[in-house]
PDB file of C-alpha atoms in Angstrom:
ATOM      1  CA  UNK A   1     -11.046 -15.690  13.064  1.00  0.00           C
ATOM      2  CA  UNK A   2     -11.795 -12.220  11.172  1.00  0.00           C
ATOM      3  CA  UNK A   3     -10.003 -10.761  14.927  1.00  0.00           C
ATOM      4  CA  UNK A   4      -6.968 -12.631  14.375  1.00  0.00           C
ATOM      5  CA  UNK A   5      -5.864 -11.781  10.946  1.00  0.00           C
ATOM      6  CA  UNK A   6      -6.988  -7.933  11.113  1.00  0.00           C
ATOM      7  CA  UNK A   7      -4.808  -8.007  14.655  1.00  0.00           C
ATOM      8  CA  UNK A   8      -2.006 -10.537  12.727  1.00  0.00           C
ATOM      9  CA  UNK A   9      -2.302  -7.771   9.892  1.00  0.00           C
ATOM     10  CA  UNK A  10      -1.641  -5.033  12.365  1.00  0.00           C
ATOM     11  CA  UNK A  11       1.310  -6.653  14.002  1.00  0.00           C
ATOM     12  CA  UNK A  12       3.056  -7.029  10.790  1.00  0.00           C
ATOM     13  CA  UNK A  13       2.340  -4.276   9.336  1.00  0.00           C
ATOM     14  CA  UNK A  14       4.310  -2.339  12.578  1.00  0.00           C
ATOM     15  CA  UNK A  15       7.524  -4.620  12.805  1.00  0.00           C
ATOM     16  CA  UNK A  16       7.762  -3.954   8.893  1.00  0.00           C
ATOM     17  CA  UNK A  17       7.774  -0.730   9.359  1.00  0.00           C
ATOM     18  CA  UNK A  18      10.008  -0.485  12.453  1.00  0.00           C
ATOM     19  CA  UNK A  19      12.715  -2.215   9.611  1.00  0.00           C
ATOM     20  CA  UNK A  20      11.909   0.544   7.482  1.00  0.00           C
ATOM     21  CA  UNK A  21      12.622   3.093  10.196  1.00  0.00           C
ATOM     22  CA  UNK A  22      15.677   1.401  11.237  1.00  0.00           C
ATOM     23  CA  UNK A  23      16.676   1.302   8.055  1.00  0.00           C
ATOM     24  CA  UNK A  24      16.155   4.757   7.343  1.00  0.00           C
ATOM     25  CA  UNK A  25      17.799   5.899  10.621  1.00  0.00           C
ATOM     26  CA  UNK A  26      20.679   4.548   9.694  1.00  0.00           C
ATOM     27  CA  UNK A  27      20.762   6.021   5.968  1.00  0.00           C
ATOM     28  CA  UNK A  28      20.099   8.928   7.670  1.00  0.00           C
ATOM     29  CA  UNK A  29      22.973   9.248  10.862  1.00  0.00           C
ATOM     30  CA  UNK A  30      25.267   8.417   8.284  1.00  0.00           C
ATOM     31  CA  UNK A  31      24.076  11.349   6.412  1.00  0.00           C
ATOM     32  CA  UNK A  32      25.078  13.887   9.487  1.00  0.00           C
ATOM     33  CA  UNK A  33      21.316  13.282  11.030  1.00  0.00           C
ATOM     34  CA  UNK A  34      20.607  14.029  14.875  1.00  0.00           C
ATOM     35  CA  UNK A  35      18.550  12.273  16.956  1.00  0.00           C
ATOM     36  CA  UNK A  36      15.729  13.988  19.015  1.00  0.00           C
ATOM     37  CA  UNK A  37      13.204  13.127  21.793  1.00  0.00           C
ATOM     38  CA  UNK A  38      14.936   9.839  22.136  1.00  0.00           C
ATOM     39  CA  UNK A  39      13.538  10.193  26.426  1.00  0.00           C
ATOM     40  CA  UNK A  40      10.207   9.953  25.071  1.00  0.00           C
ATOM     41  CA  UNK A  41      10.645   6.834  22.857  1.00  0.00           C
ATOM     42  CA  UNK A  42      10.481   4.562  24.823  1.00  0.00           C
ATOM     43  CA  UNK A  43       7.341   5.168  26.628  1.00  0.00           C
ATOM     44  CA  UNK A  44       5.791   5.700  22.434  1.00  0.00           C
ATOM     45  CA  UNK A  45       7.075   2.221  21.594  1.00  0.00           C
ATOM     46  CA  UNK A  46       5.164   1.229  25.242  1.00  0.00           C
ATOM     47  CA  UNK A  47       2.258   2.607  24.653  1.00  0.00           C
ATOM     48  CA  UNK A  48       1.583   1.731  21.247  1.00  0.00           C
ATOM     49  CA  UNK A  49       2.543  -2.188  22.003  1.00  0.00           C
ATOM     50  CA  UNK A  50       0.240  -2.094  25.191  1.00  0.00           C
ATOM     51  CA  UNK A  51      -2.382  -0.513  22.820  1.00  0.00           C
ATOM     52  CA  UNK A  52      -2.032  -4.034  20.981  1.00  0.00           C
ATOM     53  CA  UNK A  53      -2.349  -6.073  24.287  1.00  0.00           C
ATOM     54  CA  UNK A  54      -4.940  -4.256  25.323  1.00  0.00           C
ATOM     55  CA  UNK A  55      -7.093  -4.887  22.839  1.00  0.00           C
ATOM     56  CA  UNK A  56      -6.716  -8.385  22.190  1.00  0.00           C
ATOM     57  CA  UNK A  57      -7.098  -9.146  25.988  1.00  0.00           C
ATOM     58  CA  UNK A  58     -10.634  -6.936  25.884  1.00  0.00           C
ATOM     59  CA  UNK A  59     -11.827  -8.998  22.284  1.00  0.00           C
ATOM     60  CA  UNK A  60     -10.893 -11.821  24.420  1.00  0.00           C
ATOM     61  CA  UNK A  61     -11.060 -11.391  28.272  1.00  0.00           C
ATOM     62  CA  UNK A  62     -14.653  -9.913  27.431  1.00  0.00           C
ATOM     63  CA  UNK A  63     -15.764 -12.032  24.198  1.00  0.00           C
ATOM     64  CA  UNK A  64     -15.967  -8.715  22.079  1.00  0.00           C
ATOM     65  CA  UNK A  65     -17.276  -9.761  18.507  1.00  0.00           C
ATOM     66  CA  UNK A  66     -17.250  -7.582  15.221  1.00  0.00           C
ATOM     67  CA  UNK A  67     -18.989  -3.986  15.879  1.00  0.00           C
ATOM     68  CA  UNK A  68     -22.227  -3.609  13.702  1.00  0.00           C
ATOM     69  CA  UNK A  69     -20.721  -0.580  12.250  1.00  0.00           C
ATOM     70  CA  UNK A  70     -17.959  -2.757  11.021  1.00  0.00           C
ATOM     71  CA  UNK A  71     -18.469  -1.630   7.379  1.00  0.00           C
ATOM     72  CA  UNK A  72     -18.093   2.180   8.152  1.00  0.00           C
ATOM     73  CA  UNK A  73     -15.092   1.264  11.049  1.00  0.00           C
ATOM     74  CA  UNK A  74     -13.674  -0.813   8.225  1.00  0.00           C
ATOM     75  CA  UNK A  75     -13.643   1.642   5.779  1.00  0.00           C
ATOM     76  CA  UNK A  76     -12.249   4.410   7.905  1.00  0.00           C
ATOM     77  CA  UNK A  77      -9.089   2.172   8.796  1.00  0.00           C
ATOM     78  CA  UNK A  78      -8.685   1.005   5.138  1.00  0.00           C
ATOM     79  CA  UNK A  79      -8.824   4.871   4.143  1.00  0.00           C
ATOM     80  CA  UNK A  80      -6.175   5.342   7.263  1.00  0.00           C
ATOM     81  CA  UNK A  81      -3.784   2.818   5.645  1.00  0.00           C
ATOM     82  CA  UNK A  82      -3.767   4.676   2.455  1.00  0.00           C
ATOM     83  CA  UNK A  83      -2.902   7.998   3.839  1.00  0.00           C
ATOM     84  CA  UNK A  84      -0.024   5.870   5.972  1.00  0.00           C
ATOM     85  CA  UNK A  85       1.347   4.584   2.895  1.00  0.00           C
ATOM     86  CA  UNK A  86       0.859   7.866   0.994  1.00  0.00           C
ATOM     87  CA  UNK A  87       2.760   9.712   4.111  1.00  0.00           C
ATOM     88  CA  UNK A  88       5.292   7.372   4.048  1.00  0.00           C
ATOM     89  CA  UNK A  89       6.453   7.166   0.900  1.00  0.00           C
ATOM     90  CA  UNK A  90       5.927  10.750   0.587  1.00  0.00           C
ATOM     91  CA  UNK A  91       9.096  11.063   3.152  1.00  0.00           C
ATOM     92  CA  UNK A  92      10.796   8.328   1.438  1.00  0.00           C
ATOM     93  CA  UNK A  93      14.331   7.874   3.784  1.00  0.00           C
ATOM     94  CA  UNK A  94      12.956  10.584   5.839  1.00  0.00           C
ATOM     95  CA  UNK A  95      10.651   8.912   7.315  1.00  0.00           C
ATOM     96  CA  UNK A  96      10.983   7.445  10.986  1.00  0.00           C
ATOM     97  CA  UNK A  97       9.516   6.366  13.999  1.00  0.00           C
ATOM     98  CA  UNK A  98      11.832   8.422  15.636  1.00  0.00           C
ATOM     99  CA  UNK A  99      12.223  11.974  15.428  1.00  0.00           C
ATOM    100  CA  UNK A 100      15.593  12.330  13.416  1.00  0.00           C
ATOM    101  CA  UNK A 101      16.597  15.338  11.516  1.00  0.00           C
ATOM    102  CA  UNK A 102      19.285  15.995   8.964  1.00  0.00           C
ATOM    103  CA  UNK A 103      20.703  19.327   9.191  1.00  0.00           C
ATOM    104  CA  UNK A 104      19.373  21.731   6.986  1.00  0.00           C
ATOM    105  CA  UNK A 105      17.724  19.239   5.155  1.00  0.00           C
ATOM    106  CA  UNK A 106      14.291  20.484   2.258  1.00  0.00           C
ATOM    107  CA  UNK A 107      11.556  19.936   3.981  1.00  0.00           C
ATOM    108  CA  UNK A 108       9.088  17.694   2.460  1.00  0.00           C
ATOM    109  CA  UNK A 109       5.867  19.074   0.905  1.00  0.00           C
ATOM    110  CA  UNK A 110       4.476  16.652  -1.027  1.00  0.00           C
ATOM    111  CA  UNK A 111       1.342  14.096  -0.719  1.00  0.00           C
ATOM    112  CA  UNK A 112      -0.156  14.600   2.026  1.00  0.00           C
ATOM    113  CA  UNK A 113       2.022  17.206   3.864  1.00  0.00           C
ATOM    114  CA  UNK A 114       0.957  19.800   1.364  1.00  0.00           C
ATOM    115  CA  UNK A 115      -2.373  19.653   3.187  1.00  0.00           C
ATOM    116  CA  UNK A 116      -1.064  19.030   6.735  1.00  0.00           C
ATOM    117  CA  UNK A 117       1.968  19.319   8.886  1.00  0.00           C
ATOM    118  CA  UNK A 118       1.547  15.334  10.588  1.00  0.00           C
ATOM    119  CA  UNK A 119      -0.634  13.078   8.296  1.00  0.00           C
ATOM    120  CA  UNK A 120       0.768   9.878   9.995  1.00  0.00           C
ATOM    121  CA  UNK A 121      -0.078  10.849  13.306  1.00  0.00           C
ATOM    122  CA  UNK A 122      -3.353  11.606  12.172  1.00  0.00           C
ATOM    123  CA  UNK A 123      -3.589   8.083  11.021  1.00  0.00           C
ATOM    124  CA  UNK A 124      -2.142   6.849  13.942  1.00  0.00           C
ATOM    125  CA  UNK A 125      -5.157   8.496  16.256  1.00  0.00           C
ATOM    126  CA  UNK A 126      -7.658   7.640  14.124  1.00  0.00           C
ATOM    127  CA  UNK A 127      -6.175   4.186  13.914  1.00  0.00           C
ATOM    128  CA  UNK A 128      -6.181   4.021  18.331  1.00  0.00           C
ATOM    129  CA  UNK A 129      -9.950   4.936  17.960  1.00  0.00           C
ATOM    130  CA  UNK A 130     -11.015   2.687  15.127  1.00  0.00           C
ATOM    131  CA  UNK A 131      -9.309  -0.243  15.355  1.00  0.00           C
ATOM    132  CA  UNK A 132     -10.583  -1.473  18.949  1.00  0.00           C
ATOM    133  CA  UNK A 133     -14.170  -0.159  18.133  1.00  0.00           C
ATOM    134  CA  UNK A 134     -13.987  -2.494  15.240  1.00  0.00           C
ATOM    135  CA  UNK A 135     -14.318  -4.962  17.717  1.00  0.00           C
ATOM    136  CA  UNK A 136     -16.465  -3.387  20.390  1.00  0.00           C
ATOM    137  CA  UNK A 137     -13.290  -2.699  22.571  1.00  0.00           C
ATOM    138  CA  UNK A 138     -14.425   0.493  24.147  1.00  0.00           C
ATOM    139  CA  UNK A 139     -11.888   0.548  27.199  1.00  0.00           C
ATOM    140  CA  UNK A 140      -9.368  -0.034  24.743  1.00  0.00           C
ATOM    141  CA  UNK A 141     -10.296   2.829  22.619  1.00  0.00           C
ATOM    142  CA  UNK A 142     -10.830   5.334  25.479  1.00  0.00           C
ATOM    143  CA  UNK A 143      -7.735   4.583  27.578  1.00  0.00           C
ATOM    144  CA  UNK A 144      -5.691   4.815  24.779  1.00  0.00           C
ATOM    145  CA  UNK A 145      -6.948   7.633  22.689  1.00  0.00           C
ATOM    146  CA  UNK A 146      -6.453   9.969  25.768  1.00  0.00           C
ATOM    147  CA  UNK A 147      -2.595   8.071  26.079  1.00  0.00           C
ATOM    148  CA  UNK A 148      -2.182   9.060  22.192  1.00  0.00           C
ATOM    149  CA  UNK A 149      -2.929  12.387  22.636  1.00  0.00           C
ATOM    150  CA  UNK A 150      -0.996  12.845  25.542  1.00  0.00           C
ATOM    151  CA  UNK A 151       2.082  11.940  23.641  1.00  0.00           C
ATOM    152  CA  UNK A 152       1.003  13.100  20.546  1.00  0.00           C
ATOM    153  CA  UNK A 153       1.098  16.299  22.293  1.00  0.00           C
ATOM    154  CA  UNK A 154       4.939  15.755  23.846  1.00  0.00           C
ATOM    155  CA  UNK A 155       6.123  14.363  20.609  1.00  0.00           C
ATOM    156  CA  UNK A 156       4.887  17.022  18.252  1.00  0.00           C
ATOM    157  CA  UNK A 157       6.524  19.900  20.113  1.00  0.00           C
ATOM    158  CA  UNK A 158      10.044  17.784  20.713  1.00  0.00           C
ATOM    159  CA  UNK A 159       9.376  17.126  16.715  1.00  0.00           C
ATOM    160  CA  UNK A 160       8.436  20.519  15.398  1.00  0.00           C
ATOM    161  CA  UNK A 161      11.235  21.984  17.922  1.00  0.00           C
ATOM    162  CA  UNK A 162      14.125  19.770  16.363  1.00  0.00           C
ATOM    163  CA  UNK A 163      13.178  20.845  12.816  1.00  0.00           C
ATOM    164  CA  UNK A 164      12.842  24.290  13.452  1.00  0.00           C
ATOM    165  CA  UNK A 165      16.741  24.078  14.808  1.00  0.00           C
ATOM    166  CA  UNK A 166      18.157  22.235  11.789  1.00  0.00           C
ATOM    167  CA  UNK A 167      15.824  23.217   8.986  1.00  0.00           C
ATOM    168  CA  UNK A 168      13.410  25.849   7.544  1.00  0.00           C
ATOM    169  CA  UNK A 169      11.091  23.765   8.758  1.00  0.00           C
ATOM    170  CA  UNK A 170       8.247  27.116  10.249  1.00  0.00           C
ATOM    171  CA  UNK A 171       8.667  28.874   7.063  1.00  0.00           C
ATOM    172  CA  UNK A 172       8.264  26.293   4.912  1.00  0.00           C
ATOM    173  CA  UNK A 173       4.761  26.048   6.319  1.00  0.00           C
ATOM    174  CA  UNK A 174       4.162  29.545   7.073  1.00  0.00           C
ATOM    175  CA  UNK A 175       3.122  28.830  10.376  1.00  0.00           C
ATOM    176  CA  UNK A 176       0.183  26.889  10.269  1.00  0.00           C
ATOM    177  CA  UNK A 177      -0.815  24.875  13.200  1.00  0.00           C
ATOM    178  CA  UNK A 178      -0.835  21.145  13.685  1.00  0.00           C
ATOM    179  CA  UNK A 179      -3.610  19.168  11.765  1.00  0.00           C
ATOM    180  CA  UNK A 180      -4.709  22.410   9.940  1.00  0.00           C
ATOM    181  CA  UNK A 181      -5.258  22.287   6.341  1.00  0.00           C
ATOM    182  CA  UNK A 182      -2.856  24.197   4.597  1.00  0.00           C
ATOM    183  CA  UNK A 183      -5.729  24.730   1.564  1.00  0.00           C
ATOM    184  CA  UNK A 184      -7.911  26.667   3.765  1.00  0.00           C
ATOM    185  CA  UNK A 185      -4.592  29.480   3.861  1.00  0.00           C
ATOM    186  CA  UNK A 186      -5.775  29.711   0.531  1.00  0.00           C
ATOM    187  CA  UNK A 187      -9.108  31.123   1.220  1.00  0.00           C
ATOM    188  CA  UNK A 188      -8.331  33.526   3.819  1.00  0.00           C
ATOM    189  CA  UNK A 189      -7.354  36.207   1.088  1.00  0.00           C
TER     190      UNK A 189
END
């Protein structure tokens, strides 16, 4: 029972936001916004709805119950969902499941992007690990943690690529590398 409303919590929670993006995307094309890495897309939307699948078949197919590290596993995905909703709303209209940028647009550096470049896809890795070992789904989690960062690794270029073109997107961050925490460019003086 505890399986089906975390994994009924999950499913929401991404059509919701897919409205949010859609809703955004279009608030944002009719703004003068461009579309990038749309070839990609798909196979992001595939792997991330497989990741679903996947690990309700292996709770299922192999009887999985609740990890006994579920307090800690728990905690770390309630912690993820914060940062999500702190990225989020820290983009506001900007945000998007798809990689659209509006021309010469500020670049946002506020909640958690003062820290890092891509908070959410933090999250979202952290999520692909923590979620199936929850449940003790530990093909889940290894099959698709090494998917994730295969496309986390196609997306963030296409991503950091299209902003550079349209924005002052490498300045704003001084050139800082992904997942690196802008404070410690503080200490290095």
């Amino acid at each position: 029972m505890a399986f089906l409303i975390f994994i009924g919590f999950i499913i929401v929670q991404r059509l919701s936001e897919l409205a949010v993006a859609r809703r955004n995307e279009q608030w944002m094309k009719a703004k003068g916004a461009i579309e990038f890495g749309s070839g990609h897309y798909p196979f992001i939307v595939f792997v991330h709805t497989a990741f679903i699948l996947s690990t309700i078949f292996e709770v299922y197919y192999y009887n999985r119950g609740l990890s006994t590290f579920w307090p800690v596993l728990l905690a770390v995905f309630l912690l993820t969902q914060g940062i999500r909703v702190w990225a989020i709303s820290s983009l506001g209209p900007y945000w998007n499941t798809k990689i659209i940028v509006l021309p010469n647009a500020d670049i946002v550096k506020k909640g958690p992007y003062r820290f890092i470049k891509h908070p959410n896809y933090l999250v979202v890795a952290v999520e692909i690990i923590t979620i199936p070992l929850l449940f003790n789904a530990y093909i889940t989690a290894f099959i698709f943690t090494g998917l994730n960062l295969l496309i986390l690794g196609i997306r963030i270029q296409a991503e950091e690529q299209a902003l550079n073109e349209l924005t002052y997107y490498e300045a704003q961050f001084e050139g800082n590398s992904r997942f690196i925490p802008r404070l410690l460019k503080k200490y290095d003086k």
